[in-house]
Coordinates of C-alpha atoms in Angstrom, one line a residue:
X1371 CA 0.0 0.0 0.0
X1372 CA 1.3 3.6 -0.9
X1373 CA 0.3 5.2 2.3
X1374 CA 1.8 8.8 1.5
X1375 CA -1.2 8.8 -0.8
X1376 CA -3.8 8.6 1.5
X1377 CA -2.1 11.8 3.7
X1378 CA -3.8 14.6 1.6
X1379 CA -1.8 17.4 3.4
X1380 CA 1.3 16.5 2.1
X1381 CA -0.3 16.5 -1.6
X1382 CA -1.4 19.7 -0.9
X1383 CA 2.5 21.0 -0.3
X1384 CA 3.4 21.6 -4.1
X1385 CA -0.4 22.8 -4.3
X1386 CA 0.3 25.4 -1.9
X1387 CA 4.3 26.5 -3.3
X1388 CA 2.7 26.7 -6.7
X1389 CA -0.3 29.2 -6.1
X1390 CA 1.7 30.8 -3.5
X1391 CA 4.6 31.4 -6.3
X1392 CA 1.6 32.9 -9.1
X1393 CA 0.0 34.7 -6.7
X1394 CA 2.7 36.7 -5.3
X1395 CA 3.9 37.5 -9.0
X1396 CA 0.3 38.1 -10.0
X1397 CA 0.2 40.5 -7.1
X1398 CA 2.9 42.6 -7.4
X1399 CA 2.3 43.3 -11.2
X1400 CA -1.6 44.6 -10.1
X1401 CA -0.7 46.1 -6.9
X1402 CA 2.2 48.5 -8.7
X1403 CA 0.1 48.9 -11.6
X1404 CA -2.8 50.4 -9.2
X1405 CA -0.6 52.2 -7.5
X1406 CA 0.7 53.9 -11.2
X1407 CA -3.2 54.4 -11.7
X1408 CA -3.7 55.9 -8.2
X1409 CA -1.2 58.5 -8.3
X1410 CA -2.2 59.7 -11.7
X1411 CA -5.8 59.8 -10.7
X1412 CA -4.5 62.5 -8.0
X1413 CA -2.9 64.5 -10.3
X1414 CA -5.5 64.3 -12.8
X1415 CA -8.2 65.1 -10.1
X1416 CA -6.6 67.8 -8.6
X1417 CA -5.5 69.5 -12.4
X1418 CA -9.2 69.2 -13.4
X1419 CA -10.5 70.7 -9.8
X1420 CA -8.1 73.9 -10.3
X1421 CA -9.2 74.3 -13.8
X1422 CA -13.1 73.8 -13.9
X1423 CA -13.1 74.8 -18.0
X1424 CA -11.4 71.6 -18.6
X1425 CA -14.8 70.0 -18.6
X1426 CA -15.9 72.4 -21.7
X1427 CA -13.1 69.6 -23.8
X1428 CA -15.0 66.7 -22.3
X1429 CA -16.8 65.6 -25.5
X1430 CA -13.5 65.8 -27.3
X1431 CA -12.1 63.6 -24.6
X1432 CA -14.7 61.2 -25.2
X1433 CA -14.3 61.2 -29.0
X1434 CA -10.4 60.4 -28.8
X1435 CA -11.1 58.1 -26.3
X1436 CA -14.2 56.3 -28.2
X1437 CA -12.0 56.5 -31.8
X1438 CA -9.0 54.3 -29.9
X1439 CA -11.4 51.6 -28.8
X1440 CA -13.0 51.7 -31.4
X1441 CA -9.8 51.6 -33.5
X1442 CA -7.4 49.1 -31.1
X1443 CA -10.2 48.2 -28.2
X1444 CA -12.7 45.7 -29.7
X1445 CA -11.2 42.9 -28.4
X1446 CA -11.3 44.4 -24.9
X1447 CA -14.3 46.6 -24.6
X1448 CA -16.1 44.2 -22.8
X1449 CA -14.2 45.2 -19.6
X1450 CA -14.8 43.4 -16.4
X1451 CA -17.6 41.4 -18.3
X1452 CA -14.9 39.9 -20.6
X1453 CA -12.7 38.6 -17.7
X1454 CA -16.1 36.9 -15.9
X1455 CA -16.8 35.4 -19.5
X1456 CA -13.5 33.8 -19.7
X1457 CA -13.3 32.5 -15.7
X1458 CA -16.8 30.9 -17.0
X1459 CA -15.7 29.7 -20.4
X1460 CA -12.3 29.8 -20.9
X1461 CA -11.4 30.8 -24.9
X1462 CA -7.8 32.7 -25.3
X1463 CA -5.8 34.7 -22.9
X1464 CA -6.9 38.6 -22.5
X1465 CA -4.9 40.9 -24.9
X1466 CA -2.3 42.8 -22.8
X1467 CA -3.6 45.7 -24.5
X1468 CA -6.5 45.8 -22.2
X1469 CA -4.2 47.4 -19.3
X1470 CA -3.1 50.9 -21.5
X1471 CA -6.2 51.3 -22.8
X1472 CA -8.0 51.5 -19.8
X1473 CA -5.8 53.1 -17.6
X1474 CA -5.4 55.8 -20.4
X1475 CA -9.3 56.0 -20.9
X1476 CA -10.0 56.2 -17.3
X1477 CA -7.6 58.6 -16.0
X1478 CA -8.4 61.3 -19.6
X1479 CA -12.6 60.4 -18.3
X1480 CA -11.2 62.0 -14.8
X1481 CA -9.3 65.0 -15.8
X1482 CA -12.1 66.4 -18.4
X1483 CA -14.9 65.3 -15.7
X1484 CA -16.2 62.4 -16.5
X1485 CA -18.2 60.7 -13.7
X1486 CA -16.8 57.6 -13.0
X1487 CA -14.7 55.2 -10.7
X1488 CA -12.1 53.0 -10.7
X1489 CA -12.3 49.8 -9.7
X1490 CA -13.0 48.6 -13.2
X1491 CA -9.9 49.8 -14.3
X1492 CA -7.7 48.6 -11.3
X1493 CA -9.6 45.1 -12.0
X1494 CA -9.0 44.9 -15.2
X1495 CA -5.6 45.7 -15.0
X1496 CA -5.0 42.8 -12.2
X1497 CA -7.0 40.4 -14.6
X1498 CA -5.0 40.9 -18.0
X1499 CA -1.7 41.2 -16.4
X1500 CA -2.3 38.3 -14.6
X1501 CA -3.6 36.5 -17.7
X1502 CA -0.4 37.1 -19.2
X1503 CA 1.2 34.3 -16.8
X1504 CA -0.7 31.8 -18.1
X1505 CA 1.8 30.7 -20.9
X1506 CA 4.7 31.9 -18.6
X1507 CA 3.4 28.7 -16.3
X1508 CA 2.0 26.5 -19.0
X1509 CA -1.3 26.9 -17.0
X1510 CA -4.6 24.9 -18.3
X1511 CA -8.4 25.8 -18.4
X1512 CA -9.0 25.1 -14.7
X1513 CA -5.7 27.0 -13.3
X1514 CA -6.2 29.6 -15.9
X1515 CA -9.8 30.4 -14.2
X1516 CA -8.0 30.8 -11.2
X1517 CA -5.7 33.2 -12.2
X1518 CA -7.7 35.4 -13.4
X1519 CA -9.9 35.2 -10.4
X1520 CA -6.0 35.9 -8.3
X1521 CA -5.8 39.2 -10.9
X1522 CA -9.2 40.2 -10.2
X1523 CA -8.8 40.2 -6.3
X1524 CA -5.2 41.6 -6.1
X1525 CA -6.7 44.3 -8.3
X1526 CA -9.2 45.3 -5.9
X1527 CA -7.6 44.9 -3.4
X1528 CA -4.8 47.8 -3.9
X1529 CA -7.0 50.2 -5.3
X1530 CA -9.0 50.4 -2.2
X1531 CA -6.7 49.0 0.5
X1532 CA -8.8 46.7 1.6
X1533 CA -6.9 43.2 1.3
X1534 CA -9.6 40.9 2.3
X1535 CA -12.6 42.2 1.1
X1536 CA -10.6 42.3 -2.7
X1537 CA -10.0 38.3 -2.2
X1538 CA -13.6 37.9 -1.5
X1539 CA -15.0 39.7 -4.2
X1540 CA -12.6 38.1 -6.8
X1541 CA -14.4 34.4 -6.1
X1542 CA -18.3 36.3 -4.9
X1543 CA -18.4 38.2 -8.2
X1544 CA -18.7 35.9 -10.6
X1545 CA -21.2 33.8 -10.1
X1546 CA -24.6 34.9 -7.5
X1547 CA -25.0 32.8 -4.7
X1548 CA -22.2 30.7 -5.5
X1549 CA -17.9 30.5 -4.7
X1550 CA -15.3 28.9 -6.1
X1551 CA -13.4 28.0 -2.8
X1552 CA -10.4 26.4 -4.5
X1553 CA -9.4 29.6 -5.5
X1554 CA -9.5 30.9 -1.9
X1555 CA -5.9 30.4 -1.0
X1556 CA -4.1 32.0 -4.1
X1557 CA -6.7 35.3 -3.9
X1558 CA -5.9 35.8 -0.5
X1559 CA -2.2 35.7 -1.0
X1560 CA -2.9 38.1 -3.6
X1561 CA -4.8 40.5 -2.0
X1562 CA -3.0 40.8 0.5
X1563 CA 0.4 41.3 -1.4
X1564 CA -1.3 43.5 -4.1
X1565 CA -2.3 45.8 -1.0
X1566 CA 1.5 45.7 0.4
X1567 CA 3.1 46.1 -3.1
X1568 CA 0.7 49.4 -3.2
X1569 CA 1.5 50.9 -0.6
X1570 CA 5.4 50.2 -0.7
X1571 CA 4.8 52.3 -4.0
X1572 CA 3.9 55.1 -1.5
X1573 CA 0.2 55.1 -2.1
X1574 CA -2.1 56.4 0.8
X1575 CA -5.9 55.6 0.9
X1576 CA -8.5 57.3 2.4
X1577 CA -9.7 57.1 5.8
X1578 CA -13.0 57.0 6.6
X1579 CA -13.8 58.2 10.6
X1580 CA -17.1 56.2 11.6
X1581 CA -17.2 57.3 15.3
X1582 CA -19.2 55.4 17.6
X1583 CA -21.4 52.4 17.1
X1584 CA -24.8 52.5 18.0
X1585 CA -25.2 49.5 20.0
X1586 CA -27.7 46.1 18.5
X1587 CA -30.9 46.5 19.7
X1588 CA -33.9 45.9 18.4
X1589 CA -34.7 49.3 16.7
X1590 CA -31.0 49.8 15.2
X1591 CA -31.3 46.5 13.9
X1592 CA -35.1 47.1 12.1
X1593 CA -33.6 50.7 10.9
X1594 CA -30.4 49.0 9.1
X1595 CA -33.0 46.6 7.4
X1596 CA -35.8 49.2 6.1
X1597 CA -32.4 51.0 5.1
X1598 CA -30.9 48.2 3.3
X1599 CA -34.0 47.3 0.9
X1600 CA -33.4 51.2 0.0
X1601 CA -29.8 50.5 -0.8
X1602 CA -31.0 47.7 -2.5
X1603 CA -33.4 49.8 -4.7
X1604 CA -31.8 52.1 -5.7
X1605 CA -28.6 49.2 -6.3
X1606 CA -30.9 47.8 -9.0
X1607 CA -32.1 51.4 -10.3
X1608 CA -28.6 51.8 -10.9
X1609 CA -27.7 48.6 -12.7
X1610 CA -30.8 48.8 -14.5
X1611 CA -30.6 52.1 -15.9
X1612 CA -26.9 52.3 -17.1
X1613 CA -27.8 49.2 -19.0
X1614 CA -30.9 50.8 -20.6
X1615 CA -29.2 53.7 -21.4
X1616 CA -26.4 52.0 -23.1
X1617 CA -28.3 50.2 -25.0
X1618 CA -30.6 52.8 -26.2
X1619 CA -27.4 55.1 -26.9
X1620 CA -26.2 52.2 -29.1
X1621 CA -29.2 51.5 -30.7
X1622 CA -29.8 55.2 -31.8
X1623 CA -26.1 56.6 -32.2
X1624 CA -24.6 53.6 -34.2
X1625 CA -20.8 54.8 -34.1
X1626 CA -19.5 54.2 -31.5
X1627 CA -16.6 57.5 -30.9
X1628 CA -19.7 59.7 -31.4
X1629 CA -21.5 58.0 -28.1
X1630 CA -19.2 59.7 -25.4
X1631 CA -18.9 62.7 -27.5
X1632 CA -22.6 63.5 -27.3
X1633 CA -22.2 62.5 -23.6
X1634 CA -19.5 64.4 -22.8
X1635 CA -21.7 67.4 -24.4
X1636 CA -24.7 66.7 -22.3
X1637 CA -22.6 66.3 -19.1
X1638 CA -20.8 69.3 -19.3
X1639 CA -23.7 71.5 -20.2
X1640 CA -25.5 69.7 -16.9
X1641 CA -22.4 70.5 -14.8
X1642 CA -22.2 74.1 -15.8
X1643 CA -26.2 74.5 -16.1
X1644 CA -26.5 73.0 -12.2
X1645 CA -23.1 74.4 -10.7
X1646 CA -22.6 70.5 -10.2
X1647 CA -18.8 69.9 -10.5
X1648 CA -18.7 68.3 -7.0
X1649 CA -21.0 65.6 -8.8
X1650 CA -18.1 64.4 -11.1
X1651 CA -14.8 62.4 -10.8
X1652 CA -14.7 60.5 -7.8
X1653 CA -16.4 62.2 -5.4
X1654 CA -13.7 61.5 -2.8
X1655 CA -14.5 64.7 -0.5
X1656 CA -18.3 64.1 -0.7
X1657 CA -18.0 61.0 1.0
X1658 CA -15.7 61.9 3.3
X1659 CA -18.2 65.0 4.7
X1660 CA -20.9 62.4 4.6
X1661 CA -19.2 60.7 7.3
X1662 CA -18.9 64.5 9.3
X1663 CA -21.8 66.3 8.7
X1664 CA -25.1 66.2 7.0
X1665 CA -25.6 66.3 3.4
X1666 CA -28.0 67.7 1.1
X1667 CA -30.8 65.1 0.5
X1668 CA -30.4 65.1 -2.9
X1669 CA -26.9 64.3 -3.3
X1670 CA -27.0 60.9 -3.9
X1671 CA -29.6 61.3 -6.9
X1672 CA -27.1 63.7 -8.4
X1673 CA -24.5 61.1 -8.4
X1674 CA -26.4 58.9 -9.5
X1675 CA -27.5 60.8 -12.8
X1676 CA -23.8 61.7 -13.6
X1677 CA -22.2 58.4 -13.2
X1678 CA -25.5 57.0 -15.2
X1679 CA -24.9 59.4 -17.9
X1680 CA -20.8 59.0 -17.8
X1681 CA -21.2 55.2 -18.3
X1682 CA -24.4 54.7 -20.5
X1683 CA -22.4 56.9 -22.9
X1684 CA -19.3 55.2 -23.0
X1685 CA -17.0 56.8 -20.9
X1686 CA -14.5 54.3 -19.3
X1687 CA -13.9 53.7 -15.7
X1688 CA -15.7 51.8 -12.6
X1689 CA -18.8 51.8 -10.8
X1690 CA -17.9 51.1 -7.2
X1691 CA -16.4 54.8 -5.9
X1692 CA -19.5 56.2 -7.7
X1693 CA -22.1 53.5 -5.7
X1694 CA -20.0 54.6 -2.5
X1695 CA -21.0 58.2 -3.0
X1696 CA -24.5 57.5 -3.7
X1697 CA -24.8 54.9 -0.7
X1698 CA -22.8 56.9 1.7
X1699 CA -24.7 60.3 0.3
X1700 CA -28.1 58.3 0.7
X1701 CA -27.4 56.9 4.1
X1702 CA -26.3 60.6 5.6
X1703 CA -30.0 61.3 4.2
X1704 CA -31.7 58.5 6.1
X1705 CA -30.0 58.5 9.0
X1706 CA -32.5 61.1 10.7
X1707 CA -35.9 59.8 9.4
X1708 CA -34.5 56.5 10.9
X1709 CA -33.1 58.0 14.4
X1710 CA -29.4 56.3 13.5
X1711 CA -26.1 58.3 13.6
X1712 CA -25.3 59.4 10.4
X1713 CA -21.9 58.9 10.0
X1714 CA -22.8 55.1 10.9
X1715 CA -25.8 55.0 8.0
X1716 CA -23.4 56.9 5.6
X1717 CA -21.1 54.1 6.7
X1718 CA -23.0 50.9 5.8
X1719 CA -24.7 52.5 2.7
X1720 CA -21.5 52.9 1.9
X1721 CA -21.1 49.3 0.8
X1722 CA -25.0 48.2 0.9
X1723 CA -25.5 50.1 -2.0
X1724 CA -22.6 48.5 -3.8
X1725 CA -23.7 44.8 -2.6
X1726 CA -27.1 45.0 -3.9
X1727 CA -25.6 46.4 -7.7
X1728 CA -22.5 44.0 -7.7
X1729 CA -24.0 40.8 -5.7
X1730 CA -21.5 40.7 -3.4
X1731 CA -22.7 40.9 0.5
X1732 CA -19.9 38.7 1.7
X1733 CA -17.3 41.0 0.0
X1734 CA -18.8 44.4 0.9
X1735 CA -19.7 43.2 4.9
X1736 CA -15.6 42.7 4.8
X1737 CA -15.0 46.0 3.1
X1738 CA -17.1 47.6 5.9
X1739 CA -14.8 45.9 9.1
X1740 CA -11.5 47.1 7.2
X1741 CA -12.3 50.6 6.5
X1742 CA -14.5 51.4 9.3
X1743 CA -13.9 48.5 12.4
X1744 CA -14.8 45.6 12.9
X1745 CA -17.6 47.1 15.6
X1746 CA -19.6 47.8 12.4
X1747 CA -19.4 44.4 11.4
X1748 CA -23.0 43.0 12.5
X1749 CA -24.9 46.2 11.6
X1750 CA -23.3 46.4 8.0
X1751 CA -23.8 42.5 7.3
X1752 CA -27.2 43.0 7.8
X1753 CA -27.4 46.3 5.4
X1754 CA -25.7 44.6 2.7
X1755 CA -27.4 41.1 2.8
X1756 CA -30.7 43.3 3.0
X1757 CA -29.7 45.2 -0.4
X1758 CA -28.5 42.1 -1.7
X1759 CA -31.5 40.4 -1.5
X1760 CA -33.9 43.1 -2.5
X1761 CA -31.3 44.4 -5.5
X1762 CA -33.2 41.1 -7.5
X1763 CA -31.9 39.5 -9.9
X1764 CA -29.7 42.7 -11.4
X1765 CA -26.3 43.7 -11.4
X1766 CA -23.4 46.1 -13.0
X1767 CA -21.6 42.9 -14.6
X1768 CA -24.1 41.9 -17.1
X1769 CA -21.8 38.6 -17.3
X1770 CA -22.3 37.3 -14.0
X1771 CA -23.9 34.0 -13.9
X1772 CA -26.8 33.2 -11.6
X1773 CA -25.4 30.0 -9.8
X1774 CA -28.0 29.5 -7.1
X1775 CA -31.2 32.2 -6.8
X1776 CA -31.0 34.6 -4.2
X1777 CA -35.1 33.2 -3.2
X1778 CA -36.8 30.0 -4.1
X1779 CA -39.2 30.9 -6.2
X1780 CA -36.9 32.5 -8.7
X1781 CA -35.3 29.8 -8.3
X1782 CA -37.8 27.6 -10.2
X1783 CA -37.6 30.1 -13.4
X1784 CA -34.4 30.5 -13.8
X1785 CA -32.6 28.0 -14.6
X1786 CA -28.5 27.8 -12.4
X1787 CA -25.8 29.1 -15.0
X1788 CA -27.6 31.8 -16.6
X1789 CA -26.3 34.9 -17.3
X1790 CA -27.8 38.1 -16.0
X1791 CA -27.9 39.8 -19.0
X1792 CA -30.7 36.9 -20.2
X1793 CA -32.7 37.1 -17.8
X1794 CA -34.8 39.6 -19.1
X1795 CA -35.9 36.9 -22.0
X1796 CA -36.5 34.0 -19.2
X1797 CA -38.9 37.0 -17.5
X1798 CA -40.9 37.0 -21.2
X1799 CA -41.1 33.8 -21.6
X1800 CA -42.6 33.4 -18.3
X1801 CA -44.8 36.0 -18.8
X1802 CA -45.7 34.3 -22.5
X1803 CA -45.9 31.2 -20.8
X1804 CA -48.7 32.4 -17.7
X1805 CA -50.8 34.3 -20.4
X1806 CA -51.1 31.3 -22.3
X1807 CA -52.0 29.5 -19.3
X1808 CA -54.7 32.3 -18.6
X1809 CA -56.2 31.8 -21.9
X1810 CA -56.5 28.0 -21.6
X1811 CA -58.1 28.3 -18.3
X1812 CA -60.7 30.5 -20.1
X1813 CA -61.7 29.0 -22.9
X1814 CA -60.8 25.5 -21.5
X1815 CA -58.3 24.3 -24.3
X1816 CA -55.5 21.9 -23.1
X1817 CA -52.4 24.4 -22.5
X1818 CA -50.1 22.3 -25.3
X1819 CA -53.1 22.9 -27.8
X1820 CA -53.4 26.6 -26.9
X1821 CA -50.1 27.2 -26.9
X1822 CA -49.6 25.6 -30.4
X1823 CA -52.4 28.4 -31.5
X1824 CA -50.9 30.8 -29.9
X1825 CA -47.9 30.1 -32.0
X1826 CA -49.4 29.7 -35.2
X1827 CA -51.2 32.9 -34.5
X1828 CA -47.8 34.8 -34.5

């Protein structure tokens, strides 16, 4: 008998030196390209802030940046959705080309006002440099899926300081209600790394000051809840629009430089029009007085019509700092209608409002205990399972899969494995599918028989 073979620990040795070995290399290529990206989104930011007329050029920002894609991009436009589609399905390694293009197109969205974030770009970065090991290690299918998943985390990870929340989110986006926990080892090493190599680079995040923690009682406990199916609300608003408005912007203005130069027009005419330059870029200071003082009530909604607008358009960038605003900006709203400190409900709306758009309550709940304490931790798990579950069946990444419903009765309509952006044609056919059950009841027919009519009718 072979006994060794029976002691899985000591297979899992070369296991461990091998992942350990990718991830660290995987990691420090994303954490010092995010720490690049950083520093030139603070020069950018602060170049556009002293000179407000930049945002005049913004169309022609959009244009050049539209005309590269659309010249050198195609492969790549897909973004975030096109690294999820290749952890799913593996085809052919991400074009290195993904990582200047994006980093260029976010950072010239930024200093000509563009609202938008950045955690698509420091993803995507993570994901196609990390791709590019895959021939370096002779890597198959199954390891390639989980080194993109080890790019995706380490990518997060640095461009928000927040180590283990960016290993989470790396296995929780992909896939709602489901994890791939043999990746779990490799994208902790790598967020964690990532997050060193960045700040060894001299990078310095923001800290956020939550102040006390209202204790759990029964009424702080009810108010994060009726808070979190806002959060979740206006999560799904938010996914749900910048899809409609992309697609309506592509179905109407077919080429595709011209998109985010009509954008860019409309924006900077709004931001001029409204006084509303503290809507665009990041938003960084906004969400930092949310945590100090109260806000205008309507903040949030301003936000959210920017970054809408930026992104439906074609302007390139992330989501996540722009959800942060509007879930930090809507929670300072709340906060008194709901008797809660408001630096605590800027706090978990925060991240609520980004758990319900990206899926991702495990992720965000960890987020919250990094940037703000672990005291928060109960309160803000709460808020963002909340938003999760009543963000429905939505999200930003269109590519995400649904691997187990968030409720059972979705469950039995939508079949595991299918991608959020086809959902919308399972929700016909079900409606097709209860009308023609309607009309059998009334007239009596045998549903195959009415159905076939029904069909032959069309």
């Amino acid at each position: 008998m072979h006994k060794l073979h029976r002691f899985e620990q000591l297979e899992l040795l070369p296991y461990l030196g091998k992942w350990f070995l990718i991830a660290c290399v995987a990691a420090a290529l994303a954490g010092s390209a995010s720490a690049f990206f950083l520093i030139a989104l603070d020069h950018a930011t602060a170049w556009r802030e002293a000179h407000r007329w930049i945002i005049w050029l913004l169309p022609v920002a959009g244009f050049a940046v539209g005309y590269t894609y659309y010249l050198l991009g195609k492969p790549v436009d897909a973004g975030n959705n096109l690294l999820i589609d290749e952890i799913h399905d593996p085809k052919k390694v991400v074009p290195l080309r993904m990582v200047p293009l994006v980093l260029g197109g976010t950072i010239v969205s930024h200093l000509f006002g563009a609202s938008v974030g950045r955690e698509g770009t420091a993803v995507q970065m993570g994901g196609a440099l990390a791709d590019q090991l895959t021939h370096v290690f002779r890597l198959g299918h199954e390891d390639r899926r989980i080194l993109l998943m080890i790019g995706m985390s380490a990518g997060f990870a640095s461009v928000f300081g927040t180590p283990l929340a960016g290993a989470v989110f790396g296995l929780e986006v992909l896939a709602i209600g489901r994890m791939r926990y043999d990746a779990l080892f490799p994208c902790i090493v790598a967020g964690i790394v990532a997050d060193q190599v960045c700040l060894a680079w001299g990078v310095h995040h923001v800290h956020y000051a939550i102040g006390a923690i209202s204790p759990i009682n029964a009424w702080s406990v009810v108010a994060v809840v009726i808070a979190g199916i806002v959060f979740g609300l206006v999560g799904m608003a938010f996914a749900t629009t910048v899809h409609k408005l992309g697609t309506l912007v592509k179905s109407t203005i077919t080429y595709a430089p011209l998109r985010p130069f009509v954008g860019g027009i409309v924006i900077a005419i709004a931001v001029w029009a409204l006084d509303a330059y503290h809507y665009i870029g990041l938003g960084i200071p906004d969400i930092v007085r949310s945590f100090q003082q109260p806000m205008q009530p309507w903040d949030f909604l301003g936000k959210f019509g920017f970054t809408v607008a930026s992104l439906g358009t074609g302007f390139k960038g992330g989501e996540v700092t722009p959800l942060f605003y509007i879930g930090a900006t809507l929670g300072n709203a709340l906060a008194p209608l709901l008797h809660m400190p408001f630096a605590l409900m800027a706090g978990i709306g925060f991240v609520a409002v980004f758990s319900g758009a990206a899926n991702t309550p495990l992720a965000t709940t960890i987020m919250a205990m990094e940037l703000f304490g672990t005291g928060i931790g109960p309160l803000a798990a709460i808020g963002c399972v909340t938003a999760y579950l009543f963000s429905g069946h939505t999200g930003i990444y269109h590519a995400q899969r649904v691997g187990h419903s968030k409720h059972r009765k979705h469950r039995l309509l939508v079949p595991d494995g299918t991608r959020i952006a086809e959902l919308g044609g399972f929700r016909r056919q079900k409606a097709a599918a209860d009308a023609s059950a309607a009309n059998q009841k009334q007239s009596g027919m045998p549903a195959d028989i009415a159905a076939t009519t029904e069909e032959r009718g069309q």
